[in-house]
């Protein structure tokens, strides 16, 4: 119980930490709303030309736009979570203190990232979605159980996103700087998560590949659960499999990094 309280406190601390940046949050809400407007009108033009593109009608496509904007910071598609701080701690050597603490490094940062994600869902995600629902004809469900299923998929997406960024951060143990890996991961996330365009639109083998990658768990999977175009249980299984695989890889890399620190410290 004490361990559970510890990580709950870390998650609460992560929530409070991001809640202090009120001006940045307001600027982010504005940015997401403007970007949502640009994408919405692009999607309207595209779906007028190609109705049912990707299996979506226009209302579903517009829903996709505003839901993706609501989730953009929640799942940290472009980074901006804990990984920059962790990379810096590795670079300066402060990570040695973290590794010798009685708290697990991976669970500590996961708990903090869950708190960050919850804040961004409430503080930065709801307003753009509400704006989109007010000014556009969206296909949002009325059934609360569908929204609950969506939140489960979002939670799993947050864990997958964390797991990717944790691996990226730990790569700094073997590289002079983790910035290059972070940039490559961000590009992959933007392209493969469905942030700019639904992955269902991608043709042939390319579409099959991007939908099978872990980044599809971040935006495409939760949105499809909410829109009713994907089976929730199958989606959860897909996301959970990637989360388990990536968390396990992170655990192995963490163990290797710990041995490296011990050897160098000795």
PDB file of C-alpha atoms in Angstrom, residues 3-266:
ATOM      1  CA  UNK A   3       4.327   1.772  -2.687  1.00  0.00           C
ATOM      2  CA  UNK A   4       0.946   2.498  -4.286  1.00  0.00           C
ATOM      3  CA  UNK A   5       0.678   5.730  -2.286  1.00  0.00           C
ATOM      4  CA  UNK A   6       4.182   6.710  -3.367  1.00  0.00           C
ATOM      5  CA  UNK A   7       3.426   6.448  -7.079  1.00  0.00           C
ATOM      6  CA  UNK A   8      -0.002   8.047  -6.606  1.00  0.00           C
ATOM      7  CA  UNK A   9       1.789  10.993  -4.990  1.00  0.00           C
ATOM      8  CA  UNK A  10       4.240  11.140  -7.889  1.00  0.00           C
ATOM      9  CA  UNK A  11       1.318  11.178 -10.359  1.00  0.00           C
ATOM     10  CA  UNK A  12      -0.398  13.935  -8.365  1.00  0.00           C
ATOM     11  CA  UNK A  13       2.850  15.873  -8.367  1.00  0.00           C
ATOM     12  CA  UNK A  14       3.082  15.535 -12.132  1.00  0.00           C
ATOM     13  CA  UNK A  15      -0.461  16.884 -12.460  1.00  0.00           C
ATOM     14  CA  UNK A  16       0.277  19.864 -10.172  1.00  0.00           C
ATOM     15  CA  UNK A  17       3.545  20.589 -11.937  1.00  0.00           C
ATOM     16  CA  UNK A  18       1.901  21.110 -15.320  1.00  0.00           C
ATOM     17  CA  UNK A  19      -1.080  22.884 -13.770  1.00  0.00           C
ATOM     18  CA  UNK A  20       1.238  25.724 -12.691  1.00  0.00           C
ATOM     19  CA  UNK A  21       1.953  26.698 -16.310  1.00  0.00           C
ATOM     20  CA  UNK A  22      -1.342  28.464 -16.922  1.00  0.00           C
ATOM     21  CA  UNK A  23      -0.138  30.822 -19.659  1.00  0.00           C
ATOM     22  CA  UNK A  24       1.527  27.969 -21.538  1.00  0.00           C
ATOM     23  CA  UNK A  25      -1.662  25.918 -21.234  1.00  0.00           C
ATOM     24  CA  UNK A  26      -3.784  28.795 -22.590  1.00  0.00           C
ATOM     25  CA  UNK A  27      -1.352  29.251 -25.485  1.00  0.00           C
ATOM     26  CA  UNK A  28      -1.484  25.520 -26.176  1.00  0.00           C
ATOM     27  CA  UNK A  29      -5.289  25.509 -26.204  1.00  0.00           C
ATOM     28  CA  UNK A  30      -5.240  28.397 -28.689  1.00  0.00           C
ATOM     29  CA  UNK A  31      -2.661  26.650 -30.883  1.00  0.00           C
ATOM     30  CA  UNK A  32      -4.583  23.363 -30.911  1.00  0.00           C
ATOM     31  CA  UNK A  33      -7.811  25.170 -31.763  1.00  0.00           C
ATOM     32  CA  UNK A  34      -6.275  27.126 -34.645  1.00  0.00           C
ATOM     33  CA  UNK A  35      -4.519  24.031 -35.994  1.00  0.00           C
ATOM     34  CA  UNK A  36      -7.805  22.146 -35.644  1.00  0.00           C
ATOM     35  CA  UNK A  37      -9.585  24.788 -37.718  1.00  0.00           C
ATOM     36  CA  UNK A  38      -6.982  24.538 -40.475  1.00  0.00           C
ATOM     37  CA  UNK A  39      -7.215  20.752 -40.572  1.00  0.00           C
ATOM     38  CA  UNK A  40     -11.012  20.796 -40.372  1.00  0.00           C
ATOM     39  CA  UNK A  41     -11.395  22.891 -43.507  1.00  0.00           C
ATOM     40  CA  UNK A  42      -8.748  20.835 -45.304  1.00  0.00           C
ATOM     41  CA  UNK A  43     -10.664  17.686 -44.373  1.00  0.00           C
ATOM     42  CA  UNK A  44     -13.947  19.201 -45.554  1.00  0.00           C
ATOM     43  CA  UNK A  45     -12.402  19.926 -48.972  1.00  0.00           C
ATOM     44  CA  UNK A  46     -10.814  16.478 -49.123  1.00  0.00           C
ATOM     45  CA  UNK A  47     -13.958  14.604 -48.108  1.00  0.00           C
ATOM     46  CA  UNK A  48     -16.072  16.655 -50.523  1.00  0.00           C
ATOM     47  CA  UNK A  49     -13.823  15.309 -53.254  1.00  0.00           C
ATOM     48  CA  UNK A  50     -13.431  11.794 -51.829  1.00  0.00           C
ATOM     49  CA  UNK A  51     -16.508  10.861 -49.752  1.00  0.00           C
ATOM     50  CA  UNK A  52     -16.028   7.923 -47.378  1.00  0.00           C
ATOM     51  CA  UNK A  53     -12.247   8.232 -47.640  1.00  0.00           C
ATOM     52  CA  UNK A  54     -10.660   5.788 -45.216  1.00  0.00           C
ATOM     53  CA  UNK A  55     -14.112   4.454 -44.326  1.00  0.00           C
ATOM     54  CA  UNK A  56     -15.155   7.710 -42.620  1.00  0.00           C
ATOM     55  CA  UNK A  57     -18.016   9.985 -43.566  1.00  0.00           C
ATOM     56  CA  UNK A  58     -17.380  13.724 -43.297  1.00  0.00           C
ATOM     57  CA  UNK A  59     -18.744  14.017 -39.741  1.00  0.00           C
ATOM     58  CA  UNK A  60     -16.460  11.213 -38.598  1.00  0.00           C
ATOM     59  CA  UNK A  61     -13.505  12.789 -40.378  1.00  0.00           C
ATOM     60  CA  UNK A  62     -14.162  16.110 -38.631  1.00  0.00           C
ATOM     61  CA  UNK A  63     -14.532  14.278 -35.330  1.00  0.00           C
ATOM     62  CA  UNK A  64     -11.149  12.731 -36.011  1.00  0.00           C
ATOM     63  CA  UNK A  65      -9.610  16.183 -36.430  1.00  0.00           C
ATOM     64  CA  UNK A  66     -10.822  17.542 -33.115  1.00  0.00           C
ATOM     65  CA  UNK A  67     -10.221  14.355 -31.169  1.00  0.00           C
ATOM     66  CA  UNK A  68      -6.653  14.209 -32.462  1.00  0.00           C
ATOM     67  CA  UNK A  69      -6.109  17.796 -31.357  1.00  0.00           C
ATOM     68  CA  UNK A  70      -7.525  16.940 -27.942  1.00  0.00           C
ATOM     69  CA  UNK A  71      -5.132  13.979 -27.612  1.00  0.00           C
ATOM     70  CA  UNK A  72      -2.019  15.551 -29.106  1.00  0.00           C
ATOM     71  CA  UNK A  73      -0.446  16.568 -25.778  1.00  0.00           C
ATOM     72  CA  UNK A  74      -2.131  13.838 -23.761  1.00  0.00           C
ATOM     73  CA  UNK A  75      -0.178  11.088 -25.529  1.00  0.00           C
ATOM     74  CA  UNK A  76       2.772  13.442 -26.210  1.00  0.00           C
ATOM     75  CA  UNK A  77       3.080  12.559 -29.894  1.00  0.00           C
ATOM     76  CA  UNK A  78       5.744  15.236 -30.367  1.00  0.00           C
ATOM     77  CA  UNK A  79       7.408  14.700 -27.007  1.00  0.00           C
ATOM     78  CA  UNK A  80       7.448  17.389 -24.369  1.00  0.00           C
ATOM     79  CA  UNK A  81       7.006  15.113 -21.394  1.00  0.00           C
ATOM     80  CA  UNK A  82       9.574  13.658 -19.001  1.00  0.00           C
ATOM     81  CA  UNK A  83      12.154  12.495 -21.532  1.00  0.00           C
ATOM     82  CA  UNK A  84      14.082  15.769 -21.861  1.00  0.00           C
ATOM     83  CA  UNK A  85      14.550  15.939 -18.102  1.00  0.00           C
ATOM     84  CA  UNK A  86      15.592  12.295 -17.897  1.00  0.00           C
ATOM     85  CA  UNK A  87      18.094  12.721 -20.736  1.00  0.00           C
ATOM     86  CA  UNK A  88      19.577  15.729 -18.951  1.00  0.00           C
ATOM     87  CA  UNK A  89      19.891  13.788 -15.707  1.00  0.00           C
ATOM     88  CA  UNK A  90      21.707  11.035 -17.579  1.00  0.00           C
ATOM     89  CA  UNK A  91      24.008  13.555 -19.245  1.00  0.00           C
ATOM     90  CA  UNK A  92      24.950  15.248 -15.958  1.00  0.00           C
ATOM     91  CA  UNK A  93      25.262  12.003 -13.997  1.00  0.00           C
ATOM     92  CA  UNK A  94      22.416  12.859 -11.608  1.00  0.00           C
ATOM     93  CA  UNK A  95      20.719   9.661 -12.783  1.00  0.00           C
ATOM     94  CA  UNK A  96      23.011   7.717 -10.427  1.00  0.00           C
ATOM     95  CA  UNK A  97      21.075   9.176  -7.493  1.00  0.00           C
ATOM     96  CA  UNK A  98      17.781   8.090  -9.062  1.00  0.00           C
ATOM     97  CA  UNK A  99      19.000   4.538  -9.647  1.00  0.00           C
ATOM     98  CA  UNK A 100      20.058   4.121  -6.019  1.00  0.00           C
ATOM     99  CA  UNK A 101      16.710   5.328  -4.653  1.00  0.00           C
ATOM    100  CA  UNK A 102      14.288   2.713  -3.251  1.00  0.00           C
ATOM    101  CA  UNK A 103      11.750   3.657  -5.967  1.00  0.00           C
ATOM    102  CA  UNK A 104      11.715   1.990  -9.375  1.00  0.00           C
ATOM    103  CA  UNK A 105      12.967   4.364 -12.083  1.00  0.00           C
ATOM    104  CA  UNK A 106      10.524   3.226 -14.776  1.00  0.00           C
ATOM    105  CA  UNK A 107       7.457   3.285 -12.507  1.00  0.00           C
ATOM    106  CA  UNK A 108       8.472   6.670 -11.084  1.00  0.00           C
ATOM    107  CA  UNK A 109       8.562   8.331 -14.488  1.00  0.00           C
ATOM    108  CA  UNK A 110       5.461   6.455 -15.653  1.00  0.00           C
ATOM    109  CA  UNK A 111       3.487   7.736 -12.663  1.00  0.00           C
ATOM    110  CA  UNK A 112       4.675  11.282 -13.302  1.00  0.00           C
ATOM    111  CA  UNK A 113       3.765  10.995 -16.975  1.00  0.00           C
ATOM    112  CA  UNK A 114       0.275   9.727 -16.134  1.00  0.00           C
ATOM    113  CA  UNK A 115      -0.254  12.836 -14.004  1.00  0.00           C
ATOM    114  CA  UNK A 116       0.948  15.013 -16.882  1.00  0.00           C
ATOM    115  CA  UNK A 117      -1.378  13.226 -19.303  1.00  0.00           C
ATOM    116  CA  UNK A 118      -4.403  13.690 -17.046  1.00  0.00           C
ATOM    117  CA  UNK A 119      -3.738  17.401 -16.757  1.00  0.00           C
ATOM    118  CA  UNK A 120      -3.417  17.821 -20.520  1.00  0.00           C
ATOM    119  CA  UNK A 121      -6.612  15.833 -21.090  1.00  0.00           C
ATOM    120  CA  UNK A 122      -8.561  18.144 -18.782  1.00  0.00           C
ATOM    121  CA  UNK A 123      -6.633  21.385 -19.221  1.00  0.00           C
ATOM    122  CA  UNK A 124      -5.720  21.340 -22.877  1.00  0.00           C
ATOM    123  CA  UNK A 125      -7.802  18.669 -24.590  1.00  0.00           C
ATOM    124  CA  UNK A 126     -11.386  19.479 -23.636  1.00  0.00           C
ATOM    125  CA  UNK A 127     -11.551  23.060 -24.933  1.00  0.00           C
ATOM    126  CA  UNK A 128     -10.533  22.363 -28.563  1.00  0.00           C
ATOM    127  CA  UNK A 129     -12.909  19.389 -28.665  1.00  0.00           C
ATOM    128  CA  UNK A 130     -15.759  21.483 -27.255  1.00  0.00           C
ATOM    129  CA  UNK A 131     -14.979  24.226 -29.785  1.00  0.00           C
ATOM    130  CA  UNK A 132     -15.068  21.718 -32.637  1.00  0.00           C
ATOM    131  CA  UNK A 133     -18.356  20.245 -31.420  1.00  0.00           C
ATOM    132  CA  UNK A 134     -19.862  23.735 -31.213  1.00  0.00           C
ATOM    133  CA  UNK A 135     -18.938  24.910 -34.710  1.00  0.00           C
ATOM    134  CA  UNK A 136     -18.836  21.679 -36.739  1.00  0.00           C
ATOM    135  CA  UNK A 137     -21.112  18.709 -37.279  1.00  0.00           C
ATOM    136  CA  UNK A 138     -19.277  15.953 -35.418  1.00  0.00           C
ATOM    137  CA  UNK A 139     -20.154  12.288 -35.008  1.00  0.00           C
ATOM    138  CA  UNK A 140     -19.578  12.069 -31.259  1.00  0.00           C
ATOM    139  CA  UNK A 141     -21.470   9.301 -29.421  1.00  0.00           C
ATOM    140  CA  UNK A 142     -24.035   9.946 -26.691  1.00  0.00           C
ATOM    141  CA  UNK A 143     -23.461   6.603 -24.956  1.00  0.00           C
ATOM    142  CA  UNK A 144     -21.321   7.107 -21.804  1.00  0.00           C
ATOM    143  CA  UNK A 145     -20.021   3.541 -22.084  1.00  0.00           C
ATOM    144  CA  UNK A 146     -18.481   4.405 -25.452  1.00  0.00           C
ATOM    145  CA  UNK A 147     -16.718   7.357 -23.864  1.00  0.00           C
ATOM    146  CA  UNK A 148     -15.507   5.091 -21.069  1.00  0.00           C
ATOM    147  CA  UNK A 149     -14.158   2.641 -23.646  1.00  0.00           C
ATOM    148  CA  UNK A 150     -12.437   5.588 -25.325  1.00  0.00           C
ATOM    149  CA  UNK A 151     -10.777   6.641 -22.047  1.00  0.00           C
ATOM    150  CA  UNK A 152      -9.454   3.108 -21.543  1.00  0.00           C
ATOM    151  CA  UNK A 153      -7.894   3.250 -25.025  1.00  0.00           C
ATOM    152  CA  UNK A 154      -6.459   6.699 -24.264  1.00  0.00           C
ATOM    153  CA  UNK A 155      -4.899   5.379 -21.044  1.00  0.00           C
ATOM    154  CA  UNK A 156      -3.282   2.495 -22.905  1.00  0.00           C
ATOM    155  CA  UNK A 157      -2.114   4.966 -25.548  1.00  0.00           C
ATOM    156  CA  UNK A 158      -0.458   7.087 -22.853  1.00  0.00           C
ATOM    157  CA  UNK A 159       1.384   4.011 -21.550  1.00  0.00           C
ATOM    158  CA  UNK A 160       2.581   3.098 -25.064  1.00  0.00           C
ATOM    159  CA  UNK A 161       3.706   6.678 -25.667  1.00  0.00           C
ATOM    160  CA  UNK A 162       5.555   6.727 -22.346  1.00  0.00           C
ATOM    161  CA  UNK A 163       7.250   3.414 -23.141  1.00  0.00           C
ATOM    162  CA  UNK A 164       8.574   4.714 -26.467  1.00  0.00           C
ATOM    163  CA  UNK A 165       9.912   7.904 -24.911  1.00  0.00           C
ATOM    164  CA  UNK A 166      11.437   6.009 -21.961  1.00  0.00           C
ATOM    165  CA  UNK A 167      13.472   3.909 -24.395  1.00  0.00           C
ATOM    166  CA  UNK A 168      14.513   7.073 -26.221  1.00  0.00           C
ATOM    167  CA  UNK A 169      15.642   8.704 -22.970  1.00  0.00           C
ATOM    168  CA  UNK A 170      17.640   5.661 -21.840  1.00  0.00           C
ATOM    169  CA  UNK A 171      19.508   5.643 -25.156  1.00  0.00           C
ATOM    170  CA  UNK A 172      21.392   8.665 -23.760  1.00  0.00           C
ATOM    171  CA  UNK A 173      23.405   6.232 -21.606  1.00  0.00           C
ATOM    172  CA  UNK A 174      25.165   5.057 -24.787  1.00  0.00           C
ATOM    173  CA  UNK A 175      24.981   8.202 -26.930  1.00  0.00           C
ATOM    174  CA  UNK A 176      26.608  11.579 -26.417  1.00  0.00           C
ATOM    175  CA  UNK A 177      23.240  13.282 -26.816  1.00  0.00           C
ATOM    176  CA  UNK A 178      19.701  11.943 -26.982  1.00  0.00           C
ATOM    177  CA  UNK A 179      18.450  14.838 -29.111  1.00  0.00           C
ATOM    178  CA  UNK A 180      18.916  13.028 -32.415  1.00  0.00           C
ATOM    179  CA  UNK A 181      16.952   9.962 -31.332  1.00  0.00           C
ATOM    180  CA  UNK A 182      14.246  12.227 -29.874  1.00  0.00           C
ATOM    181  CA  UNK A 183      13.907  14.087 -33.176  1.00  0.00           C
ATOM    182  CA  UNK A 184      13.660  10.877 -35.200  1.00  0.00           C
ATOM    183  CA  UNK A 185      11.059   9.507 -32.785  1.00  0.00           C
ATOM    184  CA  UNK A 186       9.043  12.717 -32.999  1.00  0.00           C
ATOM    185  CA  UNK A 187       8.995  12.529 -36.807  1.00  0.00           C
ATOM    186  CA  UNK A 188       7.914   8.895 -36.654  1.00  0.00           C
ATOM    187  CA  UNK A 189       5.203   9.791 -34.138  1.00  0.00           C
ATOM    188  CA  UNK A 190       3.793  12.613 -36.256  1.00  0.00           C
ATOM    189  CA  UNK A 191       3.683  10.430 -39.370  1.00  0.00           C
ATOM    190  CA  UNK A 192       2.631   7.102 -37.836  1.00  0.00           C
ATOM    191  CA  UNK A 193       0.213   8.092 -35.057  1.00  0.00           C
ATOM    192  CA  UNK A 194      -2.498   9.563 -37.267  1.00  0.00           C
ATOM    193  CA  UNK A 195      -1.839  13.075 -35.998  1.00  0.00           C
ATOM    194  CA  UNK A 196      -2.112  14.718 -39.417  1.00  0.00           C
ATOM    195  CA  UNK A 197      -4.128  12.171 -41.400  1.00  0.00           C
ATOM    196  CA  UNK A 198      -6.039   9.041 -40.374  1.00  0.00           C
ATOM    197  CA  UNK A 199      -3.933   5.931 -40.908  1.00  0.00           C
ATOM    198  CA  UNK A 200      -6.951   4.306 -42.588  1.00  0.00           C
ATOM    199  CA  UNK A 201      -6.326   6.623 -45.521  1.00  0.00           C
ATOM    200  CA  UNK A 202      -2.830   5.249 -46.165  1.00  0.00           C
ATOM    201  CA  UNK A 203      -2.963   2.796 -49.092  1.00  0.00           C
ATOM    202  CA  UNK A 204      -1.804  -0.790 -49.449  1.00  0.00           C
ATOM    203  CA  UNK A 205       1.271  -2.080 -47.667  1.00  0.00           C
ATOM    204  CA  UNK A 206       2.148   1.344 -46.289  1.00  0.00           C
ATOM    205  CA  UNK A 207      -1.206   1.509 -44.513  1.00  0.00           C
ATOM    206  CA  UNK A 208      -0.812  -1.984 -43.090  1.00  0.00           C
ATOM    207  CA  UNK A 209       2.671  -1.180 -41.793  1.00  0.00           C
ATOM    208  CA  UNK A 210       1.821   2.124 -40.087  1.00  0.00           C
ATOM    209  CA  UNK A 211      -1.293   0.636 -38.492  1.00  0.00           C
ATOM    210  CA  UNK A 212       0.821  -2.200 -37.054  1.00  0.00           C
ATOM    211  CA  UNK A 213       3.408   0.126 -35.470  1.00  0.00           C
ATOM    212  CA  UNK A 214       3.096   1.201 -31.807  1.00  0.00           C
ATOM    213  CA  UNK A 215       2.432   4.843 -32.689  1.00  0.00           C
ATOM    214  CA  UNK A 216      -1.002   3.904 -34.036  1.00  0.00           C
ATOM    215  CA  UNK A 217      -1.965   3.232 -30.409  1.00  0.00           C
ATOM    216  CA  UNK A 218      -1.609   6.929 -29.583  1.00  0.00           C
ATOM    217  CA  UNK A 219      -4.323   8.619 -31.673  1.00  0.00           C
ATOM    218  CA  UNK A 220      -5.739   6.310 -34.343  1.00  0.00           C
ATOM    219  CA  UNK A 221      -6.726   3.513 -31.953  1.00  0.00           C
ATOM    220  CA  UNK A 222      -8.555   5.620 -29.315  1.00  0.00           C
ATOM    221  CA  UNK A 223     -10.370   7.695 -31.938  1.00  0.00           C
ATOM    222  CA  UNK A 224     -11.574   4.593 -33.778  1.00  0.00           C
ATOM    223  CA  UNK A 225     -12.907   3.185 -30.498  1.00  0.00           C
ATOM    224  CA  UNK A 226     -14.899   6.361 -29.902  1.00  0.00           C
ATOM    225  CA  UNK A 227     -16.191   6.533 -33.475  1.00  0.00           C
ATOM    226  CA  UNK A 228     -17.235   2.891 -33.363  1.00  0.00           C
ATOM    227  CA  UNK A 229     -15.060   1.907 -36.314  1.00  0.00           C
ATOM    228  CA  UNK A 230     -12.879  -0.507 -34.293  1.00  0.00           C
ATOM    229  CA  UNK A 231     -13.567  -3.320 -31.858  1.00  0.00           C
ATOM    230  CA  UNK A 232     -12.598  -2.057 -28.371  1.00  0.00           C
ATOM    231  CA  UNK A 233     -11.361  -5.420 -27.106  1.00  0.00           C
ATOM    232  CA  UNK A 234      -9.211  -5.986 -30.170  1.00  0.00           C
ATOM    233  CA  UNK A 235      -7.861  -2.455 -29.856  1.00  0.00           C
ATOM    234  CA  UNK A 236      -7.033  -2.960 -26.182  1.00  0.00           C
ATOM    235  CA  UNK A 237      -5.242  -6.210 -26.970  1.00  0.00           C
ATOM    236  CA  UNK A 238      -3.166  -4.480 -29.651  1.00  0.00           C
ATOM    237  CA  UNK A 239      -2.273  -1.563 -27.372  1.00  0.00           C
ATOM    238  CA  UNK A 240      -1.573  -3.768 -24.357  1.00  0.00           C
ATOM    239  CA  UNK A 241       0.712  -6.025 -26.405  1.00  0.00           C
ATOM    240  CA  UNK A 242       2.782  -3.052 -27.515  1.00  0.00           C
ATOM    241  CA  UNK A 243       2.792  -1.580 -23.998  1.00  0.00           C
ATOM    242  CA  UNK A 244       4.007  -4.867 -22.516  1.00  0.00           C
ATOM    243  CA  UNK A 245       6.690  -5.335 -25.170  1.00  0.00           C
ATOM    244  CA  UNK A 246       7.990  -1.780 -24.864  1.00  0.00           C
ATOM    245  CA  UNK A 247       7.862  -1.712 -21.062  1.00  0.00           C
ATOM    246  CA  UNK A 248       9.791  -4.981 -20.997  1.00  0.00           C
ATOM    247  CA  UNK A 249      12.375  -3.546 -23.384  1.00  0.00           C
ATOM    248  CA  UNK A 250      12.609  -0.486 -21.157  1.00  0.00           C
ATOM    249  CA  UNK A 251      13.081  -2.687 -18.103  1.00  0.00           C
ATOM    250  CA  UNK A 252      15.919  -4.575 -19.812  1.00  0.00           C
ATOM    251  CA  UNK A 253      17.566  -1.351 -20.958  1.00  0.00           C
ATOM    252  CA  UNK A 254      17.191   0.094 -17.465  1.00  0.00           C
ATOM    253  CA  UNK A 255      18.939  -2.955 -15.988  1.00  0.00           C
ATOM    254  CA  UNK A 256      21.783  -2.613 -18.487  1.00  0.00           C
ATOM    255  CA  UNK A 257      22.078   1.096 -17.672  1.00  0.00           C
ATOM    256  CA  UNK A 258      22.144   0.355 -13.942  1.00  0.00           C
ATOM    257  CA  UNK A 259      24.990  -2.122 -14.426  1.00  0.00           C
ATOM    258  CA  UNK A 260      26.829   0.504 -16.468  1.00  0.00           C
ATOM    259  CA  UNK A 261      26.467   3.067 -13.700  1.00  0.00           C
ATOM    260  CA  UNK A 262      27.593   0.575 -11.044  1.00  0.00           C
ATOM    261  CA  UNK A 263      30.675  -0.411 -13.060  1.00  0.00           C
ATOM    262  CA  UNK A 264      31.619   3.206 -13.756  1.00  0.00           C
ATOM    263  CA  UNK A 265      30.920   4.172 -10.151  1.00  0.00           C
ATOM    264  CA  UNK A 266      33.069   1.312  -8.930  1.00  0.00           C
TER     265      UNK A 266
END
